Amino acid sequence: MSKTLLAALLFGLSATPALANLQMAQKYGCTACHAVDKKLVGPAYKEVAKKYAGKKGAEAMLVQKIKNGGSGVWGNIPMTPHPNISDADLRTLAKWVLSQK
């Protein structure tokens, strides 16, 4: 196997989860209010990751915030609840948001 092909395969494997989770965020309408690197209606995913970096319980808190919505943490505009997202997808989204650098 050529080095170029191997590098392409490895890049593809490493990029797939990030892309898949962005697609999940798009699927559930998260990107109507959030972007990876800039504030829209709500904070950028990178801002969220920075705010909660290294904080114990951040993933569980974010899962609940996505599921139940909330307000006051990032301003006066409330985040709408998303109670129909499965627990598995909520955890995947929360992990993905917290992994943004």
Short mmCIF file of N, CA, C and O in Angstrom, two decimals:
data_model
loop_
_atom_site.label_atom_id
_atom_site.label_comp_id
_atom_site.label_asym_id
_atom_site.label_seq_id
_atom_site.Cartn_x
_atom_site.Cartn_y
_atom_site.Cartn_z
N MET A 1 0.86 -1.17 0.00
CA MET A 1 0.00 0.00 0.00
C MET A 1 0.90 1.23 0.00
O MET A 1 1.84 1.32 0.77
N SER A 2 0.58 2.19 -0.84
CA SER A 2 1.41 3.39 -0.92
C SER A 2 1.20 4.26 0.32
O SER A 2 0.17 4.19 0.99
N LYS A 3 2.20 5.07 0.60
CA LYS A 3 2.11 5.96 1.76
C LYS A 3 0.97 6.97 1.59
O LYS A 3 0.30 7.33 2.55
N THR A 4 0.75 7.41 0.36
CA THR A 4 -0.32 8.38 0.11
C THR A 4 -1.68 7.76 0.40
O THR A 4 -2.53 8.37 1.05
N LEU A 5 -1.88 6.54 -0.08
CA LEU A 5 -3.15 5.86 0.15
C LEU A 5 -3.35 5.60 1.63
O LEU A 5 -4.43 5.81 2.17
N LEU A 6 -2.31 5.15 2.29
CA LEU A 6 -2.39 4.89 3.73
C LEU A 6 -2.73 6.17 4.49
O LEU A 6 -3.60 6.18 5.37
N ALA A 7 -2.06 7.27 4.14
CA ALA A 7 -2.33 8.55 4.80
C ALA A 7 -3.78 8.98 4.57
O ALA A 7 -4.45 9.47 5.48
N ALA A 8 -4.27 8.81 3.35
CA ALA A 8 -5.65 9.18 3.04
C ALA A 8 -6.63 8.35 3.84
O ALA A 8 -7.62 8.87 4.35
N LEU A 9 -6.36 7.06 3.97
CA LEU A 9 -7.25 6.19 4.75
C LEU A 9 -7.25 6.58 6.22
O LEU A 9 -8.30 6.66 6.85
N LEU A 10 -6.06 6.84 6.77
CA LEU A 10 -5.98 7.23 8.17
C LEU A 10 -6.66 8.57 8.41
O LEU A 10 -7.36 8.76 9.40
N PHE A 11 -6.48 9.52 7.50
CA PHE A 11 -7.15 10.81 7.63
C PHE A 11 -8.66 10.61 7.59
O PHE A 11 -9.39 11.18 8.38
N GLY A 12 -9.11 9.80 6.67
CA GLY A 12 -10.54 9.54 6.54
C GLY A 12 -11.12 8.93 7.79
O GLY A 12 -12.20 9.31 8.24
N LEU A 13 -10.40 8.00 8.39
CA LEU A 13 -10.88 7.37 9.62
C LEU A 13 -10.92 8.36 10.77
O LEU A 13 -11.83 8.36 11.58
N SER A 14 -9.91 9.22 10.86
CA SER A 14 -9.88 10.16 11.97
C SER A 14 -10.88 11.30 11.78
O SER A 14 -11.37 11.86 12.74
N ALA A 15 -11.20 11.64 10.55
CA ALA A 15 -12.11 12.75 10.29
C ALA A 15 -13.58 12.32 10.36
O ALA A 15 -14.45 13.13 10.61
N THR A 16 -13.85 11.06 10.18
CA THR A 16 -15.23 10.59 10.09
C THR A 16 -16.06 10.87 11.35
O THR A 16 -17.16 11.39 11.23
N PRO A 17 -15.58 10.59 12.57
CA PRO A 17 -16.42 10.86 13.74
C PRO A 17 -16.78 12.34 13.87
O PRO A 17 -17.92 12.67 14.18
N ALA A 18 -15.84 13.23 13.64
CA ALA A 18 -16.14 14.66 13.75
C ALA A 18 -17.17 15.07 12.72
O ALA A 18 -18.11 15.80 13.02
N LEU A 19 -17.02 14.60 11.51
CA LEU A 19 -17.97 14.92 10.45
C LEU A 19 -19.33 14.31 10.77
O LEU A 19 -20.35 14.97 10.64
N ALA A 20 -19.33 13.07 11.22
CA ALA A 20 -20.59 12.40 11.55
C ALA A 20 -21.33 13.15 12.65
O ALA A 20 -22.55 13.27 12.61
N ASN A 21 -20.61 13.66 13.63
CA ASN A 21 -21.27 14.35 14.73
C ASN A 21 -21.73 15.75 14.33
O ASN A 21 -22.74 16.23 14.83
N LEU A 22 -21.04 16.38 13.41
CA LEU A 22 -21.54 17.64 12.85
C LEU A 22 -22.82 17.36 12.07
O LEU A 22 -23.79 18.10 12.18
N GLN A 23 -22.81 16.27 11.35
CA GLN A 23 -24.02 15.90 10.61
C GLN A 23 -25.17 15.59 11.57
O GLN A 23 -26.32 15.91 11.29
N MET A 24 -24.87 15.00 12.72
CA MET A 24 -25.91 14.74 13.72
C MET A 24 -26.45 16.06 14.25
O MET A 24 -27.66 16.22 14.42
N ALA A 25 -25.57 17.02 14.50
CA ALA A 25 -26.01 18.33 14.97
C ALA A 25 -26.91 19.00 13.91
O ALA A 25 -27.91 19.63 14.25
N GLN A 26 -26.55 18.82 12.66
CA GLN A 26 -27.38 19.37 11.58
C GLN A 26 -28.72 18.65 11.53
O GLN A 26 -29.77 19.28 11.37
N LYS A 27 -28.69 17.34 11.68
CA LYS A 27 -29.92 16.53 11.64
C LYS A 27 -30.93 16.99 12.69
O LYS A 27 -32.13 17.07 12.41
N TYR A 28 -30.45 17.32 13.87
CA TYR A 28 -31.35 17.72 14.95
C TYR A 28 -31.61 19.23 15.00
O TYR A 28 -32.26 19.72 15.91
N GLY A 29 -31.10 19.96 14.02
CA GLY A 29 -31.37 21.40 13.95
C GLY A 29 -30.50 22.27 14.85
O GLY A 29 -30.76 23.46 14.98
N CYS A 30 -29.48 21.68 15.46
CA CYS A 30 -28.62 22.45 16.37
C CYS A 30 -27.92 23.60 15.65
O CYS A 30 -27.69 24.66 16.24
N THR A 31 -27.59 23.37 14.38
CA THR A 31 -26.83 24.37 13.63
C THR A 31 -27.68 25.56 13.20
O THR A 31 -27.16 26.51 12.63
N ALA A 32 -28.97 25.53 13.49
CA ALA A 32 -29.79 26.72 13.25
C ALA A 32 -29.41 27.83 14.23
O ALA A 32 -29.55 29.01 13.93
N CYS A 33 -28.92 27.44 15.40
CA CYS A 33 -28.56 28.41 16.44
C CYS A 33 -27.08 28.40 16.81
O CYS A 33 -26.60 29.35 17.43
N HIS A 34 -26.36 27.33 16.48
CA HIS A 34 -24.95 27.19 16.88
C HIS A 34 -24.08 26.88 15.67
O HIS A 34 -24.50 26.16 14.76
N ALA A 35 -22.85 27.38 15.70
CA ALA A 35 -21.83 27.04 14.72
C ALA A 35 -20.60 26.57 15.48
O ALA A 35 -20.49 26.78 16.69
N VAL A 36 -19.70 25.93 14.78
CA VAL A 36 -18.50 25.41 15.44
C VAL A 36 -17.65 26.55 16.00
O VAL A 36 -17.21 26.49 17.14
N ASP A 37 -17.42 27.58 15.20
CA ASP A 37 -16.43 28.58 15.60
C ASP A 37 -16.92 30.03 15.65
O ASP A 37 -16.12 30.94 15.74
N LYS A 38 -18.24 30.23 15.60
CA LYS A 38 -18.74 31.60 15.73
C LYS A 38 -20.12 31.59 16.39
O LYS A 38 -20.88 30.65 16.25
N LYS A 39 -20.40 32.67 17.10
CA LYS A 39 -21.69 32.82 17.76
C LYS A 39 -22.75 33.08 16.71
O LYS A 39 -22.57 33.90 15.82
N LEU A 40 -23.85 32.39 16.80
CA LEU A 40 -25.03 32.69 15.98
C LEU A 40 -26.07 33.21 16.95
O LEU A 40 -25.89 34.26 17.55
N VAL A 41 -27.14 32.46 17.18
CA VAL A 41 -28.11 32.80 18.21
C VAL A 41 -27.54 32.40 19.57
O VAL A 41 -27.61 33.13 20.55
N GLY A 42 -26.96 31.20 19.59
CA GLY A 42 -26.31 30.68 20.79
C GLY A 42 -24.80 30.69 20.60
O GLY A 42 -24.29 31.04 19.54
N PRO A 43 -24.08 30.27 21.64
CA PRO A 43 -22.62 30.31 21.58
C PRO A 43 -22.06 29.30 20.57
O PRO A 43 -22.71 28.31 20.24
N ALA A 44 -20.85 29.57 20.12
CA ALA A 44 -20.13 28.62 19.26
C ALA A 44 -19.81 27.37 20.08
O ALA A 44 -19.60 27.44 21.29
N TYR A 45 -19.77 26.23 19.40
CA TYR A 45 -19.42 24.99 20.09
C TYR A 45 -18.05 25.11 20.74
O TYR A 45 -17.82 24.59 21.85
N LYS A 46 -17.12 25.81 20.10
CA LYS A 46 -15.79 25.98 20.68
C LYS A 46 -15.84 26.79 21.98
O LYS A 46 -15.08 26.52 22.90
N GLU A 47 -16.73 27.77 22.05
CA GLU A 47 -16.90 28.55 23.29
C GLU A 47 -17.42 27.66 24.41
O GLU A 47 -16.97 27.77 25.56
N VAL A 48 -18.36 26.80 24.08
CA VAL A 48 -18.93 25.88 25.08
C VAL A 48 -17.83 24.94 25.58
O VAL A 48 -17.68 24.74 26.78
N ALA A 49 -17.06 24.38 24.64
CA ALA A 49 -15.98 23.46 25.02
C ALA A 49 -14.97 24.15 25.92
O ALA A 49 -14.52 23.57 26.92
N LYS A 50 -14.63 25.37 25.59
CA LYS A 50 -13.66 26.13 26.40
C LYS A 50 -14.20 26.40 27.80
O LYS A 50 -13.50 26.22 28.80
N LYS A 51 -15.47 26.79 27.89
CA LYS A 51 -16.07 27.12 29.19
C LYS A 51 -16.09 25.92 30.13
O LYS A 51 -15.89 26.06 31.33
N TYR A 52 -16.34 24.73 29.57
CA TYR A 52 -16.50 23.55 30.41
C TYR A 52 -15.31 22.60 30.39
O TYR A 52 -15.38 21.51 30.97
N ALA A 53 -14.22 23.01 29.77
CA ALA A 53 -13.03 22.15 29.68
C ALA A 53 -12.55 21.74 31.07
O ALA A 53 -12.37 22.58 31.95
N GLY A 54 -12.42 20.44 31.26
CA GLY A 54 -11.89 19.91 32.51
C GLY A 54 -12.85 19.94 33.69
O GLY A 54 -12.47 19.55 34.79
N LYS A 55 -14.06 20.40 33.49
CA LYS A 55 -15.01 20.46 34.60
C LYS A 55 -15.71 19.12 34.78
O LYS A 55 -16.26 18.56 33.83
N LYS A 56 -15.69 18.65 36.01
CA LYS A 56 -16.34 17.39 36.33
C LYS A 56 -17.84 17.49 36.09
O LYS A 56 -18.48 18.47 36.45
N GLY A 57 -18.39 16.49 35.41
CA GLY A 57 -19.81 16.45 35.17
C GLY A 57 -20.27 17.30 33.98
O GLY A 57 -21.47 17.44 33.76
N ALA A 58 -19.32 17.84 33.23
CA ALA A 58 -19.68 18.72 32.11
C ALA A 58 -20.51 17.99 31.06
O ALA A 58 -21.49 18.53 30.55
N GLU A 59 -20.14 16.76 30.75
CA GLU A 59 -20.88 16.00 29.73
C GLU A 59 -22.33 15.77 30.16
O GLU A 59 -23.26 16.02 29.40
N ALA A 60 -22.52 15.33 31.39
CA ALA A 60 -23.87 15.06 31.90
C ALA A 60 -24.69 16.35 31.95
O ALA A 60 -25.88 16.36 31.61
N MET A 61 -24.06 17.45 32.36
CA MET A 61 -24.75 18.74 32.42
C MET A 61 -25.19 19.17 31.02
O MET A 61 -26.31 19.61 30.83
N LEU A 62 -24.28 19.00 30.04
CA LEU A 62 -24.60 19.41 28.68
C LEU A 62 -25.69 18.52 28.08
O LEU A 62 -26.57 19.02 27.37
N VAL A 63 -25.67 17.24 28.38
CA VAL A 63 -26.75 16.34 27.94
C VAL A 63 -28.09 16.87 28.43
O VAL A 63 -29.06 16.97 27.68
N GLN A 64 -28.16 17.22 29.71
CA GLN A 64 -29.41 17.73 30.29
C GLN A 64 -29.81 19.08 29.67
O GLN A 64 -30.98 19.34 29.44
N LYS A 65 -28.82 19.93 29.40
CA LYS A 65 -29.09 21.23 28.82
C LYS A 65 -29.65 21.07 27.40
O LYS A 65 -30.59 21.77 27.02
N ILE A 66 -29.10 20.13 26.63
CA ILE A 66 -29.61 19.90 25.28
C ILE A 66 -31.02 19.33 25.36
O ILE A 66 -31.92 19.77 24.64
N LYS A 67 -31.23 18.39 26.25
CA LYS A 67 -32.53 17.73 26.36
C LYS A 67 -33.61 18.66 26.89
O LYS A 67 -34.73 18.70 26.37
N ASN A 68 -33.30 19.42 27.94
CA ASN A 68 -34.31 20.22 28.64
C ASN A 68 -34.33 21.70 28.27
O ASN A 68 -35.24 22.41 28.65
N GLY A 69 -33.29 22.15 27.56
CA GLY A 69 -33.19 23.57 27.24
C GLY A 69 -32.73 24.35 28.46
O GLY A 69 -32.38 23.78 29.49
N GLY A 70 -32.76 25.66 28.34
CA GLY A 70 -32.36 26.48 29.47
C GLY A 70 -32.11 27.90 29.04
O GLY A 70 -32.24 28.25 27.87
N SER A 71 -31.75 28.74 30.00
CA SER A 71 -31.44 30.14 29.70
C SER A 71 -30.58 30.71 30.81
O SER A 71 -30.48 30.13 31.89
N GLY A 72 -29.99 31.86 30.51
CA GLY A 72 -29.23 32.58 31.51
C GLY A 72 -27.74 32.31 31.53
O GLY A 72 -26.99 33.13 32.04
N VAL A 73 -27.29 31.20 31.00
CA VAL A 73 -25.87 30.88 31.03
C VAL A 73 -25.11 31.68 29.97
O VAL A 73 -24.01 32.16 30.21
N TRP A 74 -25.71 31.84 28.80
CA TRP A 74 -25.06 32.52 27.68
C TRP A 74 -25.80 33.78 27.27
O TRP A 74 -25.57 34.32 26.19
N GLY A 75 -26.70 34.26 28.08
CA GLY A 75 -27.47 35.45 27.74
C GLY A 75 -28.95 35.22 27.98
O GLY A 75 -29.35 34.22 28.58
N ASN A 76 -29.75 36.13 27.46
CA ASN A 76 -31.19 36.08 27.73
C ASN A 76 -31.98 35.20 26.78
O ASN A 76 -33.14 34.89 27.05
N ILE A 77 -31.41 34.84 25.65
CA ILE A 77 -32.15 34.03 24.68
C ILE A 77 -32.15 32.58 25.15
O ILE A 77 -31.08 31.98 25.32
N PRO A 78 -33.31 31.99 25.36
CA PRO A 78 -33.36 30.61 25.86
C PRO A 78 -33.00 29.60 24.78
O PRO A 78 -33.24 29.82 23.59
N MET A 79 -32.42 28.50 25.22
CA MET A 79 -32.17 27.37 24.33
C MET A 79 -33.41 26.48 24.39
O MET A 79 -33.88 26.12 25.47
N THR A 80 -33.93 26.15 23.23
CA THR A 80 -35.12 25.30 23.19
C THR A 80 -34.78 23.88 23.61
O THR A 80 -33.68 23.39 23.34
N PRO A 81 -35.69 23.20 24.26
CA PRO A 81 -35.46 21.81 24.65
C PRO A 81 -35.55 20.87 23.44
O PRO A 81 -36.23 21.18 22.46
N HIS A 82 -34.86 19.77 23.55
CA HIS A 82 -34.87 18.73 22.51
C HIS A 82 -35.16 17.38 23.15
O HIS A 82 -34.30 16.50 23.18
N PRO A 83 -36.36 17.18 23.68
CA PRO A 83 -36.67 15.96 24.42
C PRO A 83 -36.77 14.71 23.56
O PRO A 83 -36.77 13.60 24.10
N ASN A 84 -36.86 14.86 22.26
CA ASN A 84 -37.02 13.69 21.39
C ASN A 84 -35.71 13.11 20.88
O ASN A 84 -35.72 12.12 20.16
N ILE A 85 -34.58 13.69 21.26
CA ILE A 85 -33.29 13.12 20.88
C ILE A 85 -32.98 11.97 21.83
O ILE A 85 -33.13 12.10 23.05
N SER A 86 -32.56 10.84 21.28
CA SER A 86 -32.27 9.67 22.12
C SER A 86 -31.12 9.98 23.08
O SER A 86 -30.28 10.84 22.80
N ASP A 87 -31.09 9.26 24.19
CA ASP A 87 -30.02 9.44 25.18
C ASP A 87 -28.65 9.18 24.54
O ASP A 87 -27.69 9.89 24.83
N ALA A 88 -28.56 8.17 23.69
CA ALA A 88 -27.28 7.86 23.03
C ALA A 88 -26.83 9.03 22.15
O ALA A 88 -25.66 9.42 22.18
N ASP A 89 -27.76 9.59 21.39
CA ASP A 89 -27.40 10.73 20.53
C ASP A 89 -27.11 11.98 21.37
O ASP A 89 -26.22 12.77 21.01
N LEU A 90 -27.81 12.17 22.47
CA LEU A 90 -27.51 13.29 23.36
C LEU A 90 -26.07 13.20 23.87
O LEU A 90 -25.35 14.20 23.88
N ARG A 91 -25.66 12.01 24.30
CA ARG A 91 -24.29 11.81 24.79
C ARG A 91 -23.28 12.04 23.67
O ARG A 91 -22.23 12.68 23.89
N THR A 92 -23.58 11.55 22.47
CA THR A 92 -22.69 11.75 21.33
C THR A 92 -22.53 13.23 21.02
O THR A 92 -21.41 13.72 20.82
N LEU A 93 -23.63 13.95 21.00
CA LEU A 93 -23.57 15.39 20.73
C LEU A 93 -22.79 16.13 21.82
O LEU A 93 -21.95 16.98 21.52
N ALA A 94 -23.05 15.80 23.06
CA ALA A 94 -22.36 16.47 24.17
C ALA A 94 -20.86 16.22 24.10
O ALA A 94 -20.05 17.15 24.25
N LYS A 95 -20.47 14.97 23.87
CA LYS A 95 -19.03 14.64 23.75
C LYS A 95 -18.41 15.41 22.60
O LYS A 95 -17.29 15.91 22.71
N TRP A 96 -19.12 15.46 21.47
CA TRP A 96 -18.60 16.14 20.30
C TRP A 96 -18.42 17.64 20.58
O TRP A 96 -17.39 18.22 20.28
N VAL A 97 -19.42 18.27 21.17
CA VAL A 97 -19.32 19.69 21.49
C VAL A 97 -18.13 19.93 22.40
O VAL A 97 -17.32 20.83 22.18
N LEU A 98 -17.99 19.13 23.44
CA LEU A 98 -16.90 19.31 24.40
C LEU A 98 -15.53 19.01 23.80
O LEU A 98 -14.51 19.44 24.35
N SER A 99 -15.48 18.31 22.68
CA SER A 99 -14.20 17.99 22.04
C SER A 99 -13.71 19.08 21.09
O SER A 99 -12.58 19.02 20.61
N GLN A 100 -14.52 20.10 20.87
CA GLN A 100 -14.12 21.17 19.95
C GLN A 100 -13.01 22.00 20.56
O GLN A 100 -13.06 22.36 21.71
N LYS A 101 -12.01 22.28 19.76
CA LYS A 101 -10.84 23.06 20.25
C LYS A 101 -10.72 24.34 19.47
O LYS A 101 -10.89 24.43 18.33
#
